[in-house]
Coordinates of C-alpha atoms and ligand atoms in Angstrom, one line a residue:
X1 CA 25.8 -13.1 0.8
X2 CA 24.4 -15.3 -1.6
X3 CA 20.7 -15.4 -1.3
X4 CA 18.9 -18.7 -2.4
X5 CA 20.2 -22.3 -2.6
X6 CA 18.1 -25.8 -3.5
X7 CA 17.0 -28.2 -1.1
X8 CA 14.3 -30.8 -2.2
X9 CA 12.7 -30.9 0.9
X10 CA 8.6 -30.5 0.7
X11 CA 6.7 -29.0 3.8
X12 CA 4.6 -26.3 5.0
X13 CA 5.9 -24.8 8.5
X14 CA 6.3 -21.4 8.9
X15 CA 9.3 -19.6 10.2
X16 CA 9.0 -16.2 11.7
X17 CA 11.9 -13.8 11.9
X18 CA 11.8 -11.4 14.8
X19 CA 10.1 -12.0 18.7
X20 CA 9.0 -9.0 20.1
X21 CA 5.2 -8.8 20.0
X22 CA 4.3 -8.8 16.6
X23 CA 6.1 -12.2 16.5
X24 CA 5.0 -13.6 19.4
X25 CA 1.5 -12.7 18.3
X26 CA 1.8 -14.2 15.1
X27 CA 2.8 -17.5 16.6
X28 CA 0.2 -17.6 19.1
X29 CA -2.2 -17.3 16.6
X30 CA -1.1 -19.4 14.3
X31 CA -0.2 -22.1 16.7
X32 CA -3.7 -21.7 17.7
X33 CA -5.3 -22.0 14.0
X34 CA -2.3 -24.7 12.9
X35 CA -1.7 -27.7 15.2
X36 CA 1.4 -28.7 14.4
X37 CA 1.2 -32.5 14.1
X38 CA 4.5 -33.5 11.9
X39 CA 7.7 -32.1 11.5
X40 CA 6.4 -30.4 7.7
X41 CA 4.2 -28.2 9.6
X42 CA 6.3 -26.5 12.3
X43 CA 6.4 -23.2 13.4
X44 CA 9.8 -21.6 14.1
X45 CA 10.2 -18.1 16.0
X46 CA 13.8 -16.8 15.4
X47 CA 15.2 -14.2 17.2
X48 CA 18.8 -13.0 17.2
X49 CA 18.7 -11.5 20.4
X50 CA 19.9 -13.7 23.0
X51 CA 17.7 -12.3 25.6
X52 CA 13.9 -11.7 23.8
X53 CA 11.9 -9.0 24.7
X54 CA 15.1 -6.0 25.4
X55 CA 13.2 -3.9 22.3
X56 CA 10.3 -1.4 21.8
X57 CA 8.0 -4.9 22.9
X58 CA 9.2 -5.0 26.1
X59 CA 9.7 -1.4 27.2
X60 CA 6.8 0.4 25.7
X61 CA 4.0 1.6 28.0
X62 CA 0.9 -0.8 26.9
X63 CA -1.5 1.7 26.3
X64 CA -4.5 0.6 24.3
X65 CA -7.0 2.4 22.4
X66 CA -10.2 1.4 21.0
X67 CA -10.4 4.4 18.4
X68 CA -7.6 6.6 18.2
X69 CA -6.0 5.3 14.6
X70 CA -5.9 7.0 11.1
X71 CA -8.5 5.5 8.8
X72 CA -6.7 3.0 7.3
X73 CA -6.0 1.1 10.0
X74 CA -8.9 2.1 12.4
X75 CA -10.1 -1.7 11.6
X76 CA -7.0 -3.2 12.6
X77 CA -6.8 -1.0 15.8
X78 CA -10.8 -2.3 16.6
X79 CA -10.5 -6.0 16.4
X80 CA -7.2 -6.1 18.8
X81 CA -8.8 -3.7 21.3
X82 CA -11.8 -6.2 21.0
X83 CA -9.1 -9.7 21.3
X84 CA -7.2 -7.9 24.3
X85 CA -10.6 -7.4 25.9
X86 CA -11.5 -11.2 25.4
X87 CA -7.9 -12.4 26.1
X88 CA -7.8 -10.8 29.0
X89 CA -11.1 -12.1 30.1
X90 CA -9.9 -16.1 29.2
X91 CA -6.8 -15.8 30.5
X92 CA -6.6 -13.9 33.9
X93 CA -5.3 -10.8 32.2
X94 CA -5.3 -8.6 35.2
X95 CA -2.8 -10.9 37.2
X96 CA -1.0 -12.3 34.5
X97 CA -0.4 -9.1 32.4
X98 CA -2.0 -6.4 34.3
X99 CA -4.4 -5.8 31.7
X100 CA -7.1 -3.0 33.2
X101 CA -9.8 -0.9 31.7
X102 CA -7.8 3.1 31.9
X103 CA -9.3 6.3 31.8
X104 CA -7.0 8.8 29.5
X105 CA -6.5 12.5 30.8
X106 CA -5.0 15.4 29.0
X107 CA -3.3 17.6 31.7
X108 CA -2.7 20.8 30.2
X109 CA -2.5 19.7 26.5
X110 CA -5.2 20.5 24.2
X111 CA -4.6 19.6 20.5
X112 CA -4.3 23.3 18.9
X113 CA -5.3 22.6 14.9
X114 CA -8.0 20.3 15.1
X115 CA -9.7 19.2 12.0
X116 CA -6.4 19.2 10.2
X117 CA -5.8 15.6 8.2
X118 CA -3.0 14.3 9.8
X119 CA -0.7 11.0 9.9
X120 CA -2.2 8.8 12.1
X121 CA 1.4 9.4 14.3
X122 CA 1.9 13.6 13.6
X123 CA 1.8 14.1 17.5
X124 CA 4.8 11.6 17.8
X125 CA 7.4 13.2 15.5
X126 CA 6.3 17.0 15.9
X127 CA 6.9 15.8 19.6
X128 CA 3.4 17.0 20.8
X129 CA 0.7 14.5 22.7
X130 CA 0.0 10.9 21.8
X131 CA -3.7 12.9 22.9
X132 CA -3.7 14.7 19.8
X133 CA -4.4 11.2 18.1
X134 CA -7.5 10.8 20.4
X135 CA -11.2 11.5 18.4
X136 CA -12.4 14.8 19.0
X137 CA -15.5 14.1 19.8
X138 CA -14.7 11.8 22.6
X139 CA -12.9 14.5 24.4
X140 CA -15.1 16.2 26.8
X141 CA -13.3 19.4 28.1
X142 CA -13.7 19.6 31.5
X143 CA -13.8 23.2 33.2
X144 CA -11.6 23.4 36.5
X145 CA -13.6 25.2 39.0
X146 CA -11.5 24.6 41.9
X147 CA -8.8 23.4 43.5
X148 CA -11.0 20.5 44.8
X149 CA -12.1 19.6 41.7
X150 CA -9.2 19.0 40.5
X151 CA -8.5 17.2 42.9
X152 CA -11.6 14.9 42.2
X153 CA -10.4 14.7 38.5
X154 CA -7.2 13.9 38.4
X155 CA -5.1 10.7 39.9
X156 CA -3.5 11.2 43.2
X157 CA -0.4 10.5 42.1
X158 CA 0.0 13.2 39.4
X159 CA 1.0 17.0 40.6
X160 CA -2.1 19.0 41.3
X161 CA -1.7 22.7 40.6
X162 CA -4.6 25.6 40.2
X163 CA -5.3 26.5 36.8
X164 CA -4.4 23.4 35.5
X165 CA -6.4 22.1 32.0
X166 CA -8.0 18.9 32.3
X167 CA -9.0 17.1 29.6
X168 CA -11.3 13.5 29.6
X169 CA -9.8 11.8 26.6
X170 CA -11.5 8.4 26.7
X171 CA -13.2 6.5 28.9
X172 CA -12.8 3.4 30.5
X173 CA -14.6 1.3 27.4
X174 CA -11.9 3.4 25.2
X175 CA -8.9 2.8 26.5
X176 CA -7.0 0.2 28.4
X177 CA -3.4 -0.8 29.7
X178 CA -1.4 -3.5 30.6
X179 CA 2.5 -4.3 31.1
X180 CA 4.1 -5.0 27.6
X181 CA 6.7 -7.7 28.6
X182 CA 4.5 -9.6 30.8
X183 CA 1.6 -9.9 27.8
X184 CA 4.5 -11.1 25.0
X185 CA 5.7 -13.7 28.1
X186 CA 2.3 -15.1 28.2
X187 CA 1.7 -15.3 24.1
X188 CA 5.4 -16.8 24.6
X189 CA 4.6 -19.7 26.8
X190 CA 1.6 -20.1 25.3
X191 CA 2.8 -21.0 21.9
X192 CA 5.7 -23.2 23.0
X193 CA 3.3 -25.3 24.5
X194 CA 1.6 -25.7 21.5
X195 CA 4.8 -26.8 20.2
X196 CA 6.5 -23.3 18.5
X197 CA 9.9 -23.7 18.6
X198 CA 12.0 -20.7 19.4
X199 CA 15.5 -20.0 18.9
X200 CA 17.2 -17.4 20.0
X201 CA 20.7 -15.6 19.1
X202 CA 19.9 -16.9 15.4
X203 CA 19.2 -15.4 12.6
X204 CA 18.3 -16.2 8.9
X205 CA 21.1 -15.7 6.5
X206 CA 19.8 -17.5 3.4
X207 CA 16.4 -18.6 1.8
X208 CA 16.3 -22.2 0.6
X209 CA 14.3 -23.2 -2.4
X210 CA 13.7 -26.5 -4.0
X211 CA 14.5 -27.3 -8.0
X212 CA 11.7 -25.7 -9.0
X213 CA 12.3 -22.1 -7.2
X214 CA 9.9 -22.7 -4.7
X215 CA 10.5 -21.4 -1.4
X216 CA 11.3 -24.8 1.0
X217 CA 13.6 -23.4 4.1
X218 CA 16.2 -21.0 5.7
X219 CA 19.8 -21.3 6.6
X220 CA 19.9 -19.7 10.4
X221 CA 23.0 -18.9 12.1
X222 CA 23.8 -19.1 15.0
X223 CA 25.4 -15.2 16.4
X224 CA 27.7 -16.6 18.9
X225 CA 29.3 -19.6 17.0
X226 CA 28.4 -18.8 13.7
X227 CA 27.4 -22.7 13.4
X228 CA 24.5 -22.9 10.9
X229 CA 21.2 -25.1 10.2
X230 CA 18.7 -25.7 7.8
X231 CA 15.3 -24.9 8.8
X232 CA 12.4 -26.3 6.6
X233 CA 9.0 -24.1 6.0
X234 CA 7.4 -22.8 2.7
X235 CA 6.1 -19.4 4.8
X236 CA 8.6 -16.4 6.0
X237 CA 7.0 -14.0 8.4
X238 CA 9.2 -11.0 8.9
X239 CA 7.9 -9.1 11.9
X240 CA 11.4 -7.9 13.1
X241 CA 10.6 -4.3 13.6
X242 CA 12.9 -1.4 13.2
X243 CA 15.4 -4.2 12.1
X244 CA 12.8 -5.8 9.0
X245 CA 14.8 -3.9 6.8
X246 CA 18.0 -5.6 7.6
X247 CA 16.3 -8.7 7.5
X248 CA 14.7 -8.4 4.1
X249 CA 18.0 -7.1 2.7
X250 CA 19.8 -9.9 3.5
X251 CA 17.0 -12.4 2.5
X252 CA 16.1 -10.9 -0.8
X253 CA 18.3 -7.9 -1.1
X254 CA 20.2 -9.7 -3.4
X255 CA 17.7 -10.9 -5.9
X256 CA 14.7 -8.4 -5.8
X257 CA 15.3 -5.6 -8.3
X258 CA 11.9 -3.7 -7.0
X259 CA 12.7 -3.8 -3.2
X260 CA 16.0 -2.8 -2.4
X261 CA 15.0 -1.5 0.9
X262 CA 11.8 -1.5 3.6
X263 CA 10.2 1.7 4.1
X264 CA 10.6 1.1 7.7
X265 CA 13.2 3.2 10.2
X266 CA 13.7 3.9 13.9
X267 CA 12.7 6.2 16.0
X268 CA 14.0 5.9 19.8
X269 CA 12.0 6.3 22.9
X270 CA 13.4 6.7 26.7
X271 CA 11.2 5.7 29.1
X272 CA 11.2 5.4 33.0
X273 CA 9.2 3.2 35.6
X274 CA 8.7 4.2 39.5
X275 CA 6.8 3.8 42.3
X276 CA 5.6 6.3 44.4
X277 CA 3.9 6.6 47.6
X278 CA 1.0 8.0 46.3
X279 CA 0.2 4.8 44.2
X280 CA -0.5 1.7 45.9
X281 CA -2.3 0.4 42.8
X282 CA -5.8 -0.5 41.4
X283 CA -8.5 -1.4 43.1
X284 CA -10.3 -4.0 41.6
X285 CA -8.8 -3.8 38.6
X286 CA -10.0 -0.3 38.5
X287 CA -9.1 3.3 38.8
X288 CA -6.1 3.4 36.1
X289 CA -5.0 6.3 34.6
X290 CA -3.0 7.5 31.2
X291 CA -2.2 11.3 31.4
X292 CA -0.8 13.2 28.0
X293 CA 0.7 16.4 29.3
X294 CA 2.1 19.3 27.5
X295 CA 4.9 19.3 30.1
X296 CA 8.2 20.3 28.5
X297 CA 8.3 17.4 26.0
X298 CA 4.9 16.3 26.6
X299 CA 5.3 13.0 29.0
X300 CA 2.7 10.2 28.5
X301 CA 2.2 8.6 32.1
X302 CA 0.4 5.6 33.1
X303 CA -0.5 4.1 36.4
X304 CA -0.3 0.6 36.0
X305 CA -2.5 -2.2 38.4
X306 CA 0.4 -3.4 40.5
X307 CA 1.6 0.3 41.5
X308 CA 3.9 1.1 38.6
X309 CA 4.2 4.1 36.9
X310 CA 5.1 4.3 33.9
X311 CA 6.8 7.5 32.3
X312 CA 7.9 8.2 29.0
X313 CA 7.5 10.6 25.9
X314 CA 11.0 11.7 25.1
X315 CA 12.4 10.9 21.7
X316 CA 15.2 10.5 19.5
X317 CA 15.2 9.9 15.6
X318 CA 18.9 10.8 15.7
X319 CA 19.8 7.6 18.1
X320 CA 21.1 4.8 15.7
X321 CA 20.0 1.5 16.0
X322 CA 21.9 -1.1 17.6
X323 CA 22.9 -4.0 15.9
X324 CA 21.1 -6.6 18.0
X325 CA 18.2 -5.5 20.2
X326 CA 19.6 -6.5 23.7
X327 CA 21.9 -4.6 25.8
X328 CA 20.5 -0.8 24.5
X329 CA 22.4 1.6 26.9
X330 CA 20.4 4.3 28.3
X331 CA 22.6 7.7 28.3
X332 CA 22.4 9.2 31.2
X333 CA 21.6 12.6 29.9
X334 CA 18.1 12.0 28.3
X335 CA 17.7 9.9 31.2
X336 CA 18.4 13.1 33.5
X337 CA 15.5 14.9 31.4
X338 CA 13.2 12.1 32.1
X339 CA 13.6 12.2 35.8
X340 CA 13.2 15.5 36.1
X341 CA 10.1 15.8 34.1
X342 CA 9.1 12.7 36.3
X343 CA 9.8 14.8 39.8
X344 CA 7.9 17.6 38.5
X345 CA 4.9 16.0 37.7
X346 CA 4.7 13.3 40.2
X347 CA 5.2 15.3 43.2
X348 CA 7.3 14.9 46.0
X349 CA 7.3 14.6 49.5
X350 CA 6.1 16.1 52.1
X351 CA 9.0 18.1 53.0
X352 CA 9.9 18.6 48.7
X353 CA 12.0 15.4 48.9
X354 CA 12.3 13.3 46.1
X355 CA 10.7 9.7 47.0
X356 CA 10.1 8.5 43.7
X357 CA 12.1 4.6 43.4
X358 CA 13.2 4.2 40.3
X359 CA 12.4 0.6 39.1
X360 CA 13.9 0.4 35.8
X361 CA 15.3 3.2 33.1
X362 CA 14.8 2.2 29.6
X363 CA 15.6 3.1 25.6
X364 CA 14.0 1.4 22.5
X365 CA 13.4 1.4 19.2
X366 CA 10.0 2.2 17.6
X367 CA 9.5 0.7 14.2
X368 CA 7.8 3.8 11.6
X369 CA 7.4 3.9 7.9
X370 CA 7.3 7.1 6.2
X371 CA 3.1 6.9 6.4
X372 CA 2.8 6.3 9.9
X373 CA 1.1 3.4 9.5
X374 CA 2.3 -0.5 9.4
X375 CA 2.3 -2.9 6.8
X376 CA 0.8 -6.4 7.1
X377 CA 0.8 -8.0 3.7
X378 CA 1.9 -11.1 1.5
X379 CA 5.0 -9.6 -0.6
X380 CA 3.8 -11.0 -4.3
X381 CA 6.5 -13.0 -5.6
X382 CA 7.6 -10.9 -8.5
X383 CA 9.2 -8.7 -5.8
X384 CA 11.5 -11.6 -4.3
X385 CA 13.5 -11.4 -7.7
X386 CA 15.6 -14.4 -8.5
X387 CA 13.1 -16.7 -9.7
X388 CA 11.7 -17.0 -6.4
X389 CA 8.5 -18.0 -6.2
X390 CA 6.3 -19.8 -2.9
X391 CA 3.9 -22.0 -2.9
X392 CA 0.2 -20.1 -4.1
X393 CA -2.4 -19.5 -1.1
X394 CA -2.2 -20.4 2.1
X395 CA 0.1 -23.1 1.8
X396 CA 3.5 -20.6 1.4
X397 CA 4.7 -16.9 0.8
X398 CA 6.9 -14.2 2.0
X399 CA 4.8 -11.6 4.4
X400 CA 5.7 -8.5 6.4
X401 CA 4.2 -7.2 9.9
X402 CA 6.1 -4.3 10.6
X403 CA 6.3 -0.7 11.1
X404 CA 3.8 -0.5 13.8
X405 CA 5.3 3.0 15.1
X406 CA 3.4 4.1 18.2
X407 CA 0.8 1.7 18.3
X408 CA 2.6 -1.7 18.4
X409 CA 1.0 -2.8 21.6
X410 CA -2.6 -1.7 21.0
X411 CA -2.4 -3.6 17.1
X412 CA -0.3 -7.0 18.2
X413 CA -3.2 -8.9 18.2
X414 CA -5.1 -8.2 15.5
X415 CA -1.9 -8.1 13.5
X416 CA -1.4 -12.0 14.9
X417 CA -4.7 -13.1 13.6
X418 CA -4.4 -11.1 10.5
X419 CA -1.4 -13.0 10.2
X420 CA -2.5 -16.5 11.1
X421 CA -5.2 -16.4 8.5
X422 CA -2.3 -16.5 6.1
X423 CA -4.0 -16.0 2.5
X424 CA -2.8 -15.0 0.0
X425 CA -4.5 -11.4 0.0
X426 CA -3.3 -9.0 2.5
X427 CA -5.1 -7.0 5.1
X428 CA -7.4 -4.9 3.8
X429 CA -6.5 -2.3 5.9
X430 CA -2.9 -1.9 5.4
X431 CA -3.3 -1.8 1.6
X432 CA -3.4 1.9 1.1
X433 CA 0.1 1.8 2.8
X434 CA 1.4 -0.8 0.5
X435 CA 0.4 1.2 -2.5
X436 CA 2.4 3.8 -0.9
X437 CA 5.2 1.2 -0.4
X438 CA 4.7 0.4 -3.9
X439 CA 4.6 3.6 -5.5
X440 CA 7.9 4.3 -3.4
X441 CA 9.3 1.0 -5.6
X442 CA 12.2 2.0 -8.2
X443 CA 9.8 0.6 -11.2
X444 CA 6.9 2.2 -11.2
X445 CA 5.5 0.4 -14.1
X446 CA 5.5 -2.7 -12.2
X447 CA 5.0 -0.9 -8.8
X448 CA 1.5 -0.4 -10.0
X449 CA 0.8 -3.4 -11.6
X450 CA 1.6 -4.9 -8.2
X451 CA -0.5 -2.9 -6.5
X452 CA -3.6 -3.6 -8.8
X453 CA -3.3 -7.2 -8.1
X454 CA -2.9 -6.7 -4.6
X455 CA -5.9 -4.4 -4.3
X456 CA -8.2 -7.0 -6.1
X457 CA -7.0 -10.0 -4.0
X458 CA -4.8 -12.1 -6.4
Ligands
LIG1 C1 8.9 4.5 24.6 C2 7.8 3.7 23.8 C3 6.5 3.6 24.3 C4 5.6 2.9 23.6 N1 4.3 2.8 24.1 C5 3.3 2.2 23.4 C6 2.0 2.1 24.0 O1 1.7 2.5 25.1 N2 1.1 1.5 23.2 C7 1.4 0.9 22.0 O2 0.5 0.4 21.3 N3 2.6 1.0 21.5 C8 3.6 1.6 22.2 N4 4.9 1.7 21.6 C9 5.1 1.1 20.3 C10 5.4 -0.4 20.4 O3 6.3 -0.7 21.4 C11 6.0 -1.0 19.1 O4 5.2 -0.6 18.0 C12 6.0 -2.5 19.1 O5 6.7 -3.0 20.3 C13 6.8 -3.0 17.9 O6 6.8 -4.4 18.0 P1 7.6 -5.3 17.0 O7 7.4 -6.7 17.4 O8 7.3 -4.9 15.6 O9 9.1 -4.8 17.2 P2 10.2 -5.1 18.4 O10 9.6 -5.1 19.7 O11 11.3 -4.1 18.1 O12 10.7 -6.5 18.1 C14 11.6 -6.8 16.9 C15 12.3 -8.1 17.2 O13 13.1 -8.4 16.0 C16 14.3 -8.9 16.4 N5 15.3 -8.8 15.4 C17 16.3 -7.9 15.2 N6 17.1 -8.3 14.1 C18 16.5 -9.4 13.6 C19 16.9 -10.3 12.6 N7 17.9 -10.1 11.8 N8 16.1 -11.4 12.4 C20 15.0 -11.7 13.2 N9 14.7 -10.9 14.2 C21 15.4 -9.8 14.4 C22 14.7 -8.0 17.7 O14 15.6 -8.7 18.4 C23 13.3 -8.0 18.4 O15 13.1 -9.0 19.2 C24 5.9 2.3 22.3 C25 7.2 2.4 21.8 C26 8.1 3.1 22.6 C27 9.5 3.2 22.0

């Protein structure tokens, strides 16, 4: 695949590779901060799934936290709580994408070494408690004195046994949810009213430049007919998750000799949504749960405001990525797992029958980088490779939002307005992870040098 071409063409759109929510976030917020008022300034949202939305955007649970992040990115993780309060509040966010305040439970999981540094994401791969991630000292360990007490402090809907730990993770101003797919539909909409235009079942297979080496466009493809098109911008926004590899591979692979590959791999997640009779659904907005147990593989379940619930927990690192996002099939094995830890702990009927519905099985794809933390960053041109260069500041570059691991959801918009500021220093935040990124670089030499400059804002 040859990786640059010229075009003369001068302009300053954007195109952003990849839809699910880090994409769609990015547009909105940069439709928002952009008008688009000629053709030189478009925005272009490229997706090469025909359907958008089959990937970890649309099937993840939608918790949010206020405070549960490593360090680094505990200032990323602040500001989107913050814009998904306000959004929600501007934009009907409890009809439109069931956005509601939640109060987090541990059920029988209590982190065992606290105080140990850990990667913002340890609970995920050791396969413990997304609760483990939660501050300690917002965790207030409640004693169970009875069987009516527990009954009190726990949801109706969740298996109430004696003896049973319960654990107050966060409260309501700590944590919220809402339903994934249903938020990235709205950002969506949104943004191709304010003229984004989306394609899907395309993808970029070349980057353009003009006679000077300047960034100017990309060749996309289309899957199905393999007919292709020029697409003009001076800015490439890759924020295609567990597949941003791929994509920079094919884009720069070629030409940069200090990026070969993205730190950033997959790491698969089943997940399962029911109703049950014991969950009509919030009133007034309120009364939603998210409960961590340390049930066999330690289930994460939340009660969503239109009488969802939503289980999940059980993951894979050995379940290969698909080629294209849509059409993931759920094997029915996991899947069996899933149920059954699902029947367990949301009760049955009266007579022991089973009358949970299942509404809709699920497997994605989680985007992680070896730190557990994502990178949001302008790539300095030196690492494109090939002469490649973009236009300085805010008027071009190549930039990554990826590798959001566990926390996609709760960081989408803050990682859209990081984005649509579009300068050419990255987010403070994320910069201890590209110095990791770096330092993984072949060069060192230049690794660091790289790193210097990015750390001082140039
Ligand atoms: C089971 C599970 C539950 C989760 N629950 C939560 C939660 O409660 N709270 C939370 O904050 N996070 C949660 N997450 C994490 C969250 O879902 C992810 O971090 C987030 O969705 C990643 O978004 P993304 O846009 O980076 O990637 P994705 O949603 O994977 O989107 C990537 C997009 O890139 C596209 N693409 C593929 N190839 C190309 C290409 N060549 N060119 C362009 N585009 C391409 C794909 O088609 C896809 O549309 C959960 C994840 C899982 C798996």
């Amino acid at each position: 695949m040859s990786s640059t071409t010229t075009t003369t063409t001068n302009n300053t759109g954007t195109v952003i590779l990849g839809a699910g929510i880090i994409g769609v976030s990015t547009a909105y917020y940069l439709s928002l901060s952009s008008p688009q008022s000629s053709s030189s300034s478009e925005i272009h949202l490229i997706d090469p799934s025909p359907t958008l939305f089959w990937s970890a955007s649309g099937f993840a649970g939608g918790f949010l936290a206020r405070n549960w992040f490593a360090p680094e990115v505990s200032s990323l993780g602040a500001l989107s709580f913050a814009e998904h309060a306000r959004l929600a509040s501007a934009h009907d966010g409890r009809r439109n994408w069931s956005y509601a305040p939640s109060t987090s439970l541990g059920y029988s999981a209590v982190a065992a070494d606290k105080g140990v540094k850990k990667r913002g994401d340890d609970w995920l791969r050791s396969g413990t408690s997304r609760a483990e991630a939660a501050p300690g000292d917002q965790k207030q360990k409640v004693p169970v004195l009875s069987v009516e007490d527990l009954n009190q402090k726990t949801p109706a809907w969740l298996r109430r046994r004696e003896g049973d730990d319960v654990e107050v993770i966060g409260g309501e101003g700590d944590a919220a949810q809402l339903e994934p797919e249903r938020l990235c539909r709205f950002l969506l909409e949104e943004a191709e009213g304010r003229g984004v235009k989306v394609s899907k079942g395309t993808e970029a297979v070349e980057v353009l430049r003009d006679g000077e080496g300047v960034v100017s466009g990309v060749v996309v493809r289309d899957v199905k007919t393999g007919e292709e098109r020029e697409v003009q911008c001076s800015r490439i926004i890759i924020t295609a998750g567990c597949w941003s590899g791929q994509v920079w591979e094919k884009l720069f692979g070629a030409t940069s000799e200090t990026v070969k590959r993205l730190p950033v791999t997959s790491l698969a997640g089943y997940s399962l949504v029911v109703k049950s009779p014991r969950w009509a659904g919030a009133v007034d907005g309120e009364g939603c749960h998210a409960v961590y147990t340390s049930h066999a593989f330690c289930p994460e379940i939340f009660s969503r405001v239109g009488g969802q619930i939503y289980f999940a927990g059980l993951n894979s690192a050995a379940m290969p990525l698909p080629n294209v996002a849509e059409g993931s099939k759920v094997p029915t094995e996991p899947m069996q797992l899933v149920k059954q830890a699902a029947r367990e702990l949301l009760g049955s009927g009266k007579d022991g029958e089973d009358d949970l519905e299942v509404v809709r099985e699920g497997l994605c794809f989680r985007p992680v980088t070896p730190w557990g933390l994502p990178i949001v960053a302008r790539v300095p041109d030196e690492h494109l490779g090939g002469g490649i260069r973009t236009s300085p500041g805010a008027e071009g570059g190549v930039f990554l939002a990826t590798g959001h691991g566990p926390w996609g959801i709760s960081m989408s918009l803050g990682t859209g307005i990081v984005m649509s500021e579009l300068e050419s220093r990255s987010c403070r935040c994320c910069s201890t992870v590209l110095q990791a990124v770096m330092n993984s670089f072949e060069d060192s030499r230049r690794a660091a040098g790289f790193s210097r400059r990015l750390l001082s804002g140039r």
